[in-house]
CSV table of C-alpha atoms and ligand atoms in Angstrom, one decimal:
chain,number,residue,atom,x,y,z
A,1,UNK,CA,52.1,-111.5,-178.9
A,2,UNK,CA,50.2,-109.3,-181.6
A,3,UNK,CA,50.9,-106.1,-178.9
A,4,UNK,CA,54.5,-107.0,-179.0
A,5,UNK,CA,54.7,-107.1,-182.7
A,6,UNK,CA,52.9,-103.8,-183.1
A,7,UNK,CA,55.2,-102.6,-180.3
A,8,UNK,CA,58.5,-103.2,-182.1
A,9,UNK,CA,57.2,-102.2,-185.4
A,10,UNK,CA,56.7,-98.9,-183.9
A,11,UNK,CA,60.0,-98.8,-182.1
A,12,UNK,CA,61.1,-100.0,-185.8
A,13,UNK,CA,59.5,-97.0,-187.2
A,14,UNK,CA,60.7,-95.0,-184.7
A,15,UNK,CA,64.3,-95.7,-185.0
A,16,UNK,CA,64.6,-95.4,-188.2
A,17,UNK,CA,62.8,-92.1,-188.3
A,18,UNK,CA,65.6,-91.2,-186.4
A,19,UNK,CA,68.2,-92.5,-188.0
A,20,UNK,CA,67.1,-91.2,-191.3
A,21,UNK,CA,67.1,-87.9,-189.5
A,22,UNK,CA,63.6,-86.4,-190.9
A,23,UNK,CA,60.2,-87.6,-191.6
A,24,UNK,CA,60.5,-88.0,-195.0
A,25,UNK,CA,57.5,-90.4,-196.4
A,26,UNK,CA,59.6,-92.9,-198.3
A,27,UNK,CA,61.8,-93.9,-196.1
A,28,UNK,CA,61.3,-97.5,-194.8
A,29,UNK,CA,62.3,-98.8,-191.5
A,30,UNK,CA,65.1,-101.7,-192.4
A,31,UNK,CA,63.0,-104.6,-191.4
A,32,UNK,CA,60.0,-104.0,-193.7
A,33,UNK,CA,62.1,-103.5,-197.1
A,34,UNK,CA,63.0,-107.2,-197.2
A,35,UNK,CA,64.9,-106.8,-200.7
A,36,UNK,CA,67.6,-104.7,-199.3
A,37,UNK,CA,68.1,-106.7,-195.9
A,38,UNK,CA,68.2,-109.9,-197.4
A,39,UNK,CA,70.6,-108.9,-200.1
A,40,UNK,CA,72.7,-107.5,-197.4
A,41,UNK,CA,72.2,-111.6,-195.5
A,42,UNK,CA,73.5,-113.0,-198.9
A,43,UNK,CA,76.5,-110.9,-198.4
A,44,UNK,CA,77.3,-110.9,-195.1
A,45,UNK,CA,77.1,-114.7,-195.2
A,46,UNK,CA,79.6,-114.6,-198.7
A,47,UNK,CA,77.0,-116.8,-200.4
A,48,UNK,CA,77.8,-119.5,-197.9
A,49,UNK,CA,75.7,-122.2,-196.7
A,50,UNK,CA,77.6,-124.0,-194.1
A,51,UNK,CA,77.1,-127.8,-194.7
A,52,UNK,CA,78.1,-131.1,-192.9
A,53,UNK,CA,79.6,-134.5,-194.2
A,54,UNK,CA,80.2,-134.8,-198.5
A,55,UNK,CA,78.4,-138.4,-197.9
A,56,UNK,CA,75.1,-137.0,-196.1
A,57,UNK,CA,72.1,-137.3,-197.4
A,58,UNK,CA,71.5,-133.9,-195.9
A,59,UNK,CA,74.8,-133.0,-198.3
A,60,UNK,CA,72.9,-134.3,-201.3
A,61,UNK,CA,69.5,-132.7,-200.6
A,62,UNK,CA,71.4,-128.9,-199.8
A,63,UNK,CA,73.4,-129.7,-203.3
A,64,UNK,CA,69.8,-130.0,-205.3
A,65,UNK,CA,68.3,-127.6,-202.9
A,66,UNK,CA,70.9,-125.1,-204.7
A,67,UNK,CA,70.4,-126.1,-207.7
A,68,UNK,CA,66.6,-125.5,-208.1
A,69,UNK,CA,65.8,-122.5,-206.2
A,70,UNK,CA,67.1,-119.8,-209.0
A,71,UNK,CA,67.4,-116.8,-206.4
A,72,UNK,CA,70.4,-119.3,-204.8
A,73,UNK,CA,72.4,-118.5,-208.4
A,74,UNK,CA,76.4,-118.1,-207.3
A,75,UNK,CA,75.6,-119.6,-203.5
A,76,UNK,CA,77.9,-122.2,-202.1
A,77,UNK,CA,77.5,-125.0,-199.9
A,78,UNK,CA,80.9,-125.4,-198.0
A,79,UNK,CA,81.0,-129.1,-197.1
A,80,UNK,CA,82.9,-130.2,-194.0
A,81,UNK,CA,81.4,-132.2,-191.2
A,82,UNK,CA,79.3,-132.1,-188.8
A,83,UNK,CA,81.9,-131.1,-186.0
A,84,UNK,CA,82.6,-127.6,-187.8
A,85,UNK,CA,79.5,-127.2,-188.6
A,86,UNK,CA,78.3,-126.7,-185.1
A,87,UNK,CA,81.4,-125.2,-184.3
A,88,UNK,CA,81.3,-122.2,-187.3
A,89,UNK,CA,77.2,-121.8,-185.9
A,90,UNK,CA,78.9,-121.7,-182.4
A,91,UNK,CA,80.8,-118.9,-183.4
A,92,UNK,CA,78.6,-117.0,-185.4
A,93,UNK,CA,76.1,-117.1,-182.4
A,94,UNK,CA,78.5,-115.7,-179.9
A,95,UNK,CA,79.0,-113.4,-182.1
A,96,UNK,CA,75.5,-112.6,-183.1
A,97,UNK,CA,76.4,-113.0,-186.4
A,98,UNK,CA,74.4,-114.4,-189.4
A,99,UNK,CA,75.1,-117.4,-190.7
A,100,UNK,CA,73.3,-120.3,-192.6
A,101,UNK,CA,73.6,-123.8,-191.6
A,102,UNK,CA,72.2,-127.3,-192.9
A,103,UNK,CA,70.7,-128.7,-190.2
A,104,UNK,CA,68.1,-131.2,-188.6
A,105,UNK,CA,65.7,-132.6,-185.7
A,106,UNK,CA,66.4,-134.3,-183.3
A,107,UNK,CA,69.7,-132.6,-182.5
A,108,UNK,CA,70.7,-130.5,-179.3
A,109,UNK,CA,71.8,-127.7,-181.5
A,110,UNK,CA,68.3,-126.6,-181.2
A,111,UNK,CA,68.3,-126.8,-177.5
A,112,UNK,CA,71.6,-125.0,-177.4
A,113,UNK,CA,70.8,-122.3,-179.2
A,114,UNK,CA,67.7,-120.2,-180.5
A,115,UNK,CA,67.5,-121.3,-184.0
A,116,UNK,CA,64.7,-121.8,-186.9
A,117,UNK,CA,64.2,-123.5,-189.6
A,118,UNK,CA,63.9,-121.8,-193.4
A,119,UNK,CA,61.0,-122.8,-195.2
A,120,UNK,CA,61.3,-124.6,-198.4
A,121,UNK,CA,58.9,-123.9,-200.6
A,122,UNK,CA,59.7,-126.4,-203.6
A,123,UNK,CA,60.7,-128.8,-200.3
A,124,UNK,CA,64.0,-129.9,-201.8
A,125,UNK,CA,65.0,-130.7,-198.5
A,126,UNK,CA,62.1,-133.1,-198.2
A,127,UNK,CA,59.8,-132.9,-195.4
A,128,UNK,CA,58.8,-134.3,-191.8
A,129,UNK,CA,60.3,-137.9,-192.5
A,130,UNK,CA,60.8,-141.2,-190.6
A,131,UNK,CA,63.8,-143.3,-189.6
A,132,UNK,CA,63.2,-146.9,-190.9
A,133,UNK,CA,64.2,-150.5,-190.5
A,134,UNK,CA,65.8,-152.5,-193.1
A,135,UNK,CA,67.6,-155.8,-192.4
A,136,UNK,CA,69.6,-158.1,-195.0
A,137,UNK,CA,67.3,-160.7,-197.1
A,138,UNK,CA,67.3,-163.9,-195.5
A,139,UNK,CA,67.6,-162.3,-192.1
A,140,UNK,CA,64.3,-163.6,-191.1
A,141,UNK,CA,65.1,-167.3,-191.6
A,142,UNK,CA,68.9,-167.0,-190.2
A,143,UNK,CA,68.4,-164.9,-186.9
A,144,UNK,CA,64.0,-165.0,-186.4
A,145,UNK,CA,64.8,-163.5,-182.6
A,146,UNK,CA,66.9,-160.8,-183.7
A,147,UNK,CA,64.4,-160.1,-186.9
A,148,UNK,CA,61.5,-159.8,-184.9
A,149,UNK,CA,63.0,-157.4,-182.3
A,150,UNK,CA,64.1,-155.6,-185.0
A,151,UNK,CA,60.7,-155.6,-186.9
A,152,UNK,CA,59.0,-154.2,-183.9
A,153,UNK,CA,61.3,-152.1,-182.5
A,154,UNK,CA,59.5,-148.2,-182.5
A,155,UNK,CA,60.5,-145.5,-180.6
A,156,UNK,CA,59.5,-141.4,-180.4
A,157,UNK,CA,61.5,-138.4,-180.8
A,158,UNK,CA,61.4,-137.4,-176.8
A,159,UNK,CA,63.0,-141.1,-176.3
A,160,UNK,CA,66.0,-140.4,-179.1
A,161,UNK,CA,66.4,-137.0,-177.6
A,162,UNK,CA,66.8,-138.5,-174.2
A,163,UNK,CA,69.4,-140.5,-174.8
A,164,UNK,CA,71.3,-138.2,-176.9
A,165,UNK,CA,71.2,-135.9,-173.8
A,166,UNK,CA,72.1,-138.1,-171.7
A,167,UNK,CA,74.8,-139.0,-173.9
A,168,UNK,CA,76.6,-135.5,-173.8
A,169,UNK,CA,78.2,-136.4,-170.2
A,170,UNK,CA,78.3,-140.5,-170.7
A,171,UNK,CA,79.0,-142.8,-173.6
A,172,UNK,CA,76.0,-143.6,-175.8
A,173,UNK,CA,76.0,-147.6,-174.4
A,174,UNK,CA,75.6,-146.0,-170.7
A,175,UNK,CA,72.7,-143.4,-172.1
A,176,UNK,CA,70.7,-146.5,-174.0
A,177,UNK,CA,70.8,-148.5,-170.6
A,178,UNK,CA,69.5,-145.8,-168.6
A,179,UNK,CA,67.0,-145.3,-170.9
A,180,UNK,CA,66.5,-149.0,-171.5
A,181,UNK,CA,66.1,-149.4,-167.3
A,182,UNK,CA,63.4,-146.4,-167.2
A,183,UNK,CA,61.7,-147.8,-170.4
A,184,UNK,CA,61.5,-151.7,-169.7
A,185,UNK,CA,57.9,-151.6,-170.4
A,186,UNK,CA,58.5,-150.9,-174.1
A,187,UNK,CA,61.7,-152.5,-174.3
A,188,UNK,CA,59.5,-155.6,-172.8
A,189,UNK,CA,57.0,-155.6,-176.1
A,190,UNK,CA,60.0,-155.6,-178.3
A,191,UNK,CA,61.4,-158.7,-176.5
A,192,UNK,CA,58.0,-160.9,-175.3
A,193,UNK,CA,57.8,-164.3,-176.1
A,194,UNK,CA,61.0,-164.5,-178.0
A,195,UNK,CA,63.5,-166.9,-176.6
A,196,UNK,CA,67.3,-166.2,-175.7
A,197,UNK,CA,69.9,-167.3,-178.0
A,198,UNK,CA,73.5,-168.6,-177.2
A,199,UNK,CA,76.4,-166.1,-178.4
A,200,UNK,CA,74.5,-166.1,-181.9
A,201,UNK,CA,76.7,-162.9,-183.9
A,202,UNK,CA,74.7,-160.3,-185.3
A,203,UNK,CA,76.1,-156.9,-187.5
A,204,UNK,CA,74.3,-153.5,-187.5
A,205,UNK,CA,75.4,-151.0,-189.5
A,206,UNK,CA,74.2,-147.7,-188.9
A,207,UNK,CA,75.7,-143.8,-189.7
A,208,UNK,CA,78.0,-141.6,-187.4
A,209,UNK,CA,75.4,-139.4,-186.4
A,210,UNK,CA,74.3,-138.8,-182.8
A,211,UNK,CA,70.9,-139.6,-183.7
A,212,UNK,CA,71.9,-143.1,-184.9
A,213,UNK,CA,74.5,-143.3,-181.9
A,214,UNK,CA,71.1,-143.5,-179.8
A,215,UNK,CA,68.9,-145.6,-181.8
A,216,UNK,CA,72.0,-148.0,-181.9
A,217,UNK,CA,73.1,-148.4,-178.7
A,218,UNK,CA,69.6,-149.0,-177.9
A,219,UNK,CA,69.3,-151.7,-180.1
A,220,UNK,CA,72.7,-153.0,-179.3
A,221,UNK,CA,71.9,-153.5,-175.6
A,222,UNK,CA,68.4,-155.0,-176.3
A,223,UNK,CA,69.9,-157.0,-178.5
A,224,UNK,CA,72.7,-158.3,-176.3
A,225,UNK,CA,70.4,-158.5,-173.3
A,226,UNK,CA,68.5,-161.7,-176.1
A,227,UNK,CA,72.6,-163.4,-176.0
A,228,UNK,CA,73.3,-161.6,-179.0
A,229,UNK,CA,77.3,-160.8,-179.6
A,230,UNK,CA,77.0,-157.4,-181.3
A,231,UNK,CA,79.1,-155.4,-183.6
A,232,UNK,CA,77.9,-151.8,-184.6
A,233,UNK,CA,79.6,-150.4,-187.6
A,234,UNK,CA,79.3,-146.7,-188.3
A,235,UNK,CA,79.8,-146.0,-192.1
A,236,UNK,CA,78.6,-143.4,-194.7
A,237,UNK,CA,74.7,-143.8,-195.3
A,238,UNK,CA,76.0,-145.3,-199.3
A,239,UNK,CA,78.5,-147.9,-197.9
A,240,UNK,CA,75.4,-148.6,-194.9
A,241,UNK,CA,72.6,-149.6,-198.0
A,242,UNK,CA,75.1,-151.4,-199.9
A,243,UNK,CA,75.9,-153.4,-196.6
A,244,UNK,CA,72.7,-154.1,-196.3
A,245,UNK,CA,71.8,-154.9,-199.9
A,246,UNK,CA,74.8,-157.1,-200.2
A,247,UNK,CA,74.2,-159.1,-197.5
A,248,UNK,CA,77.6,-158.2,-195.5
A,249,UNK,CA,75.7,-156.6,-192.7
A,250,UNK,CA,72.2,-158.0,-191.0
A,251,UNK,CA,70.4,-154.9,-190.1
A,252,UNK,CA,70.4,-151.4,-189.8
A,253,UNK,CA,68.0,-148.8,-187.8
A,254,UNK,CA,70.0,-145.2,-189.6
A,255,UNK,CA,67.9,-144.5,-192.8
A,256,UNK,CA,66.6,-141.5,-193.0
A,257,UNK,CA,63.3,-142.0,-195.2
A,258,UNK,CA,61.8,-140.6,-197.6
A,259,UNK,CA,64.0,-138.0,-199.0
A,260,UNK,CA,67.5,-138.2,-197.1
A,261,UNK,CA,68.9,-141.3,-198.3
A,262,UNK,CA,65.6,-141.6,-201.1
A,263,UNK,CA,69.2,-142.1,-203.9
A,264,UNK,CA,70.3,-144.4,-201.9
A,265,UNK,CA,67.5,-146.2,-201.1
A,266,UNK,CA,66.0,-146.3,-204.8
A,267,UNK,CA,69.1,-147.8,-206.1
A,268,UNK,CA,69.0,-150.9,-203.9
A,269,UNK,CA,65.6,-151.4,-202.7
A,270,UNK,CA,64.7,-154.7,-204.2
A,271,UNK,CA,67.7,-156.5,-202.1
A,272,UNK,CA,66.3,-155.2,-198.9
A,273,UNK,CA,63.5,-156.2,-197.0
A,274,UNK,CA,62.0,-152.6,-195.4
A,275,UNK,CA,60.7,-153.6,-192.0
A,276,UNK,CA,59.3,-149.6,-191.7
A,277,UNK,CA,59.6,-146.7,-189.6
A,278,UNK,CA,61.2,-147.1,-186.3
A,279,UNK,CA,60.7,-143.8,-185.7
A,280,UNK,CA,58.4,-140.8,-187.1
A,281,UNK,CA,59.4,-137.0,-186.9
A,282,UNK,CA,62.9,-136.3,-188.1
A,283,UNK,CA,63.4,-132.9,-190.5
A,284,UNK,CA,66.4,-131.4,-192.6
A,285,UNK,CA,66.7,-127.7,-193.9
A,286,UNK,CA,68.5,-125.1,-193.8
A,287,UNK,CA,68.9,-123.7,-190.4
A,288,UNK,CA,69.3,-119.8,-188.9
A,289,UNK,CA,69.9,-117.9,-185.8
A,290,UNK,CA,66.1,-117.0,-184.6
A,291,UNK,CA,68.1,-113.3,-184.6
A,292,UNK,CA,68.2,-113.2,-188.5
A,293,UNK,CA,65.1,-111.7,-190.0
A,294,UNK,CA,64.4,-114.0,-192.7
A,295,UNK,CA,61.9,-116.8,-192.9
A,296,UNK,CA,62.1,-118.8,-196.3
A,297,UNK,CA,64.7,-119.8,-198.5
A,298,UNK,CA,63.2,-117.8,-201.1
A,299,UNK,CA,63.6,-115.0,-199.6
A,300,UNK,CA,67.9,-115.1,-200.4
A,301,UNK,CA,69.5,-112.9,-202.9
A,302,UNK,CA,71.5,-114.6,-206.1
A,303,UNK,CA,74.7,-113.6,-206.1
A,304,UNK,CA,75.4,-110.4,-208.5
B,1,PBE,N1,71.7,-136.4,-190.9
B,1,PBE,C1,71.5,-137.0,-189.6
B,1,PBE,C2,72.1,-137.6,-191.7
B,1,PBE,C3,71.2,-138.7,-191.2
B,1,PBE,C4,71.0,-138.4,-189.8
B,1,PBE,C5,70.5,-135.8,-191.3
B,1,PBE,C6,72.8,-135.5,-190.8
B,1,PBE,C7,72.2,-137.5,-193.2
B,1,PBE,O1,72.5,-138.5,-193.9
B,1,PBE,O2,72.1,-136.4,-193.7
């Protein structure tokens, strides 16, 4: 690794001895005067960081994230969804293009493509974070089976991502079930000792994300294998706490926890019971082509 470095550096220095035409002391190779090639990423890019859905908590976090890093002065974050998001990044790639994107684990954009994270050094876009649990008040003494499937209900990262892969050539309900059959170990835990009910109704809200697409289904199918009737609502994460916190929906397994729905969350935490992480691992940042060189969000240019 430390050979190949020192390898390219020479080319590097090499090239641009070349280009330059002369050996003339000052002159840098490109990739080592990191003012002038980042400057240059600011404007190639227009000032533009591609974003996703106005109601993600990922939007919120990116608007902030803007906001308090001063060198991001005249940047934009072009809100759209998620869709054109990965199609713009599509494009850029095939391209070999720079662009910047808001992004996050698990998705298969990162399988898809080479891409890295930026660091965030005032970690506006929070940190590693968890996927929780919450569930209406009253939930326990109204539905007890449901409750205490859905209190231990865990999962890992490699499980999510295997169902969202899965899901890119079946539905998400097929996906969970295949899981579900090649997991019945753990889906066993979540279920022992808890007796079927009869048709008994049961609402989950969760977010349209292909992440909670997964975690849903799963839950959906565990659920309905206990008699459960089932109804999965996808909504924006704000409309999915006040669901919860208003008692119109029973459960949810979407939010994003601490930072990416922290606003939401805050506002309505004392009208929801928090039955913790269902999942640990998930990140948010803003998201590059490995090809770009640039490693931190500090490292952008304001606009002039
Ligand atoms: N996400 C994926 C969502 C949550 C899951 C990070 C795009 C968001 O609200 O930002």
């Amino acid at each position: 690794m430390r050979k190949l470095k020192s390898l390219s550096v020479t080319l590097g220095v090499a090239i641009s001895l070349l280009l330059t035409g002369c050996g003339n002391e000052d002159s840098k190779p490109n990739n080592e005067n990191s003012s002038e090639n980042t400057a240059s990423i600011g404007e190639q890019v227009e000032y533009k960081i591609i974003g996703i859905e106005p109601g993600a908590g990922l939007t919120e976090l990116s608007r902030n994230t803007l906001e308090e890093y001063e060198n991001l002065k005249g940047w934009e974050l072009i809100e759209s969804s998620t869709a054109g998001m990965l199609v713009s990044l599509k494009q850029a790639i095939d391209n070999k293009e720079p662009i910047i994107i808001t992004g996050w684990t698990p998705h298969w954009k990162f399988t898809a493509h080479d891409l890295k994270f930026l660091e965030d050094p005032k970690g506006t876009l929070g940190g590693v974070e968890n996927i929780n649990t919450l569930v209406r008040k009253g939930l326990e003494n109204d539905l007890p089976e449901a409750y205490t499937v859905l209190d231990r209900f865990y999962w890992e990262p490699e499980d999510m991502e295997a169902v969202m892969y899965d899901a890119q050539n079946v539905s998400f309900e097929e996906a969970a079930m295949k899981w579900i059959e090649e997991n019945r170990d753990r889906v066993n835990e979540w279920t022992e000792g808890i007796n079927k009910v009869d048709g008994k109704e049961i609402e989950i809200v969760s977010t349209p994300w292909d992440t909670e697409r997964a975690s849903s289904s799963v839950i959906e199918a565990v659920l309905e294998e206990l008699g459960y009737v089932v109804k999965v609502t996808p909504v924006d994460p704000a409309i999915m706490f006040q669901a919860i916190a208003t008692g119109k929906a029973d459960a949810t397994v979407a939010p994003w926890l601490p930072s990416t729905h922290q606003s939401f969350y805050e506002k309505l935490k004392e009208d929801i019971v928090d039955l913790g992480e269902n999942l640990k691992g998930t990140k948010n940042g803003f998201v590059v082509p490995e090809y770009m060189n640039i490693d931190s969000i500090e490292d952008l240019q304001p606009k002039e």
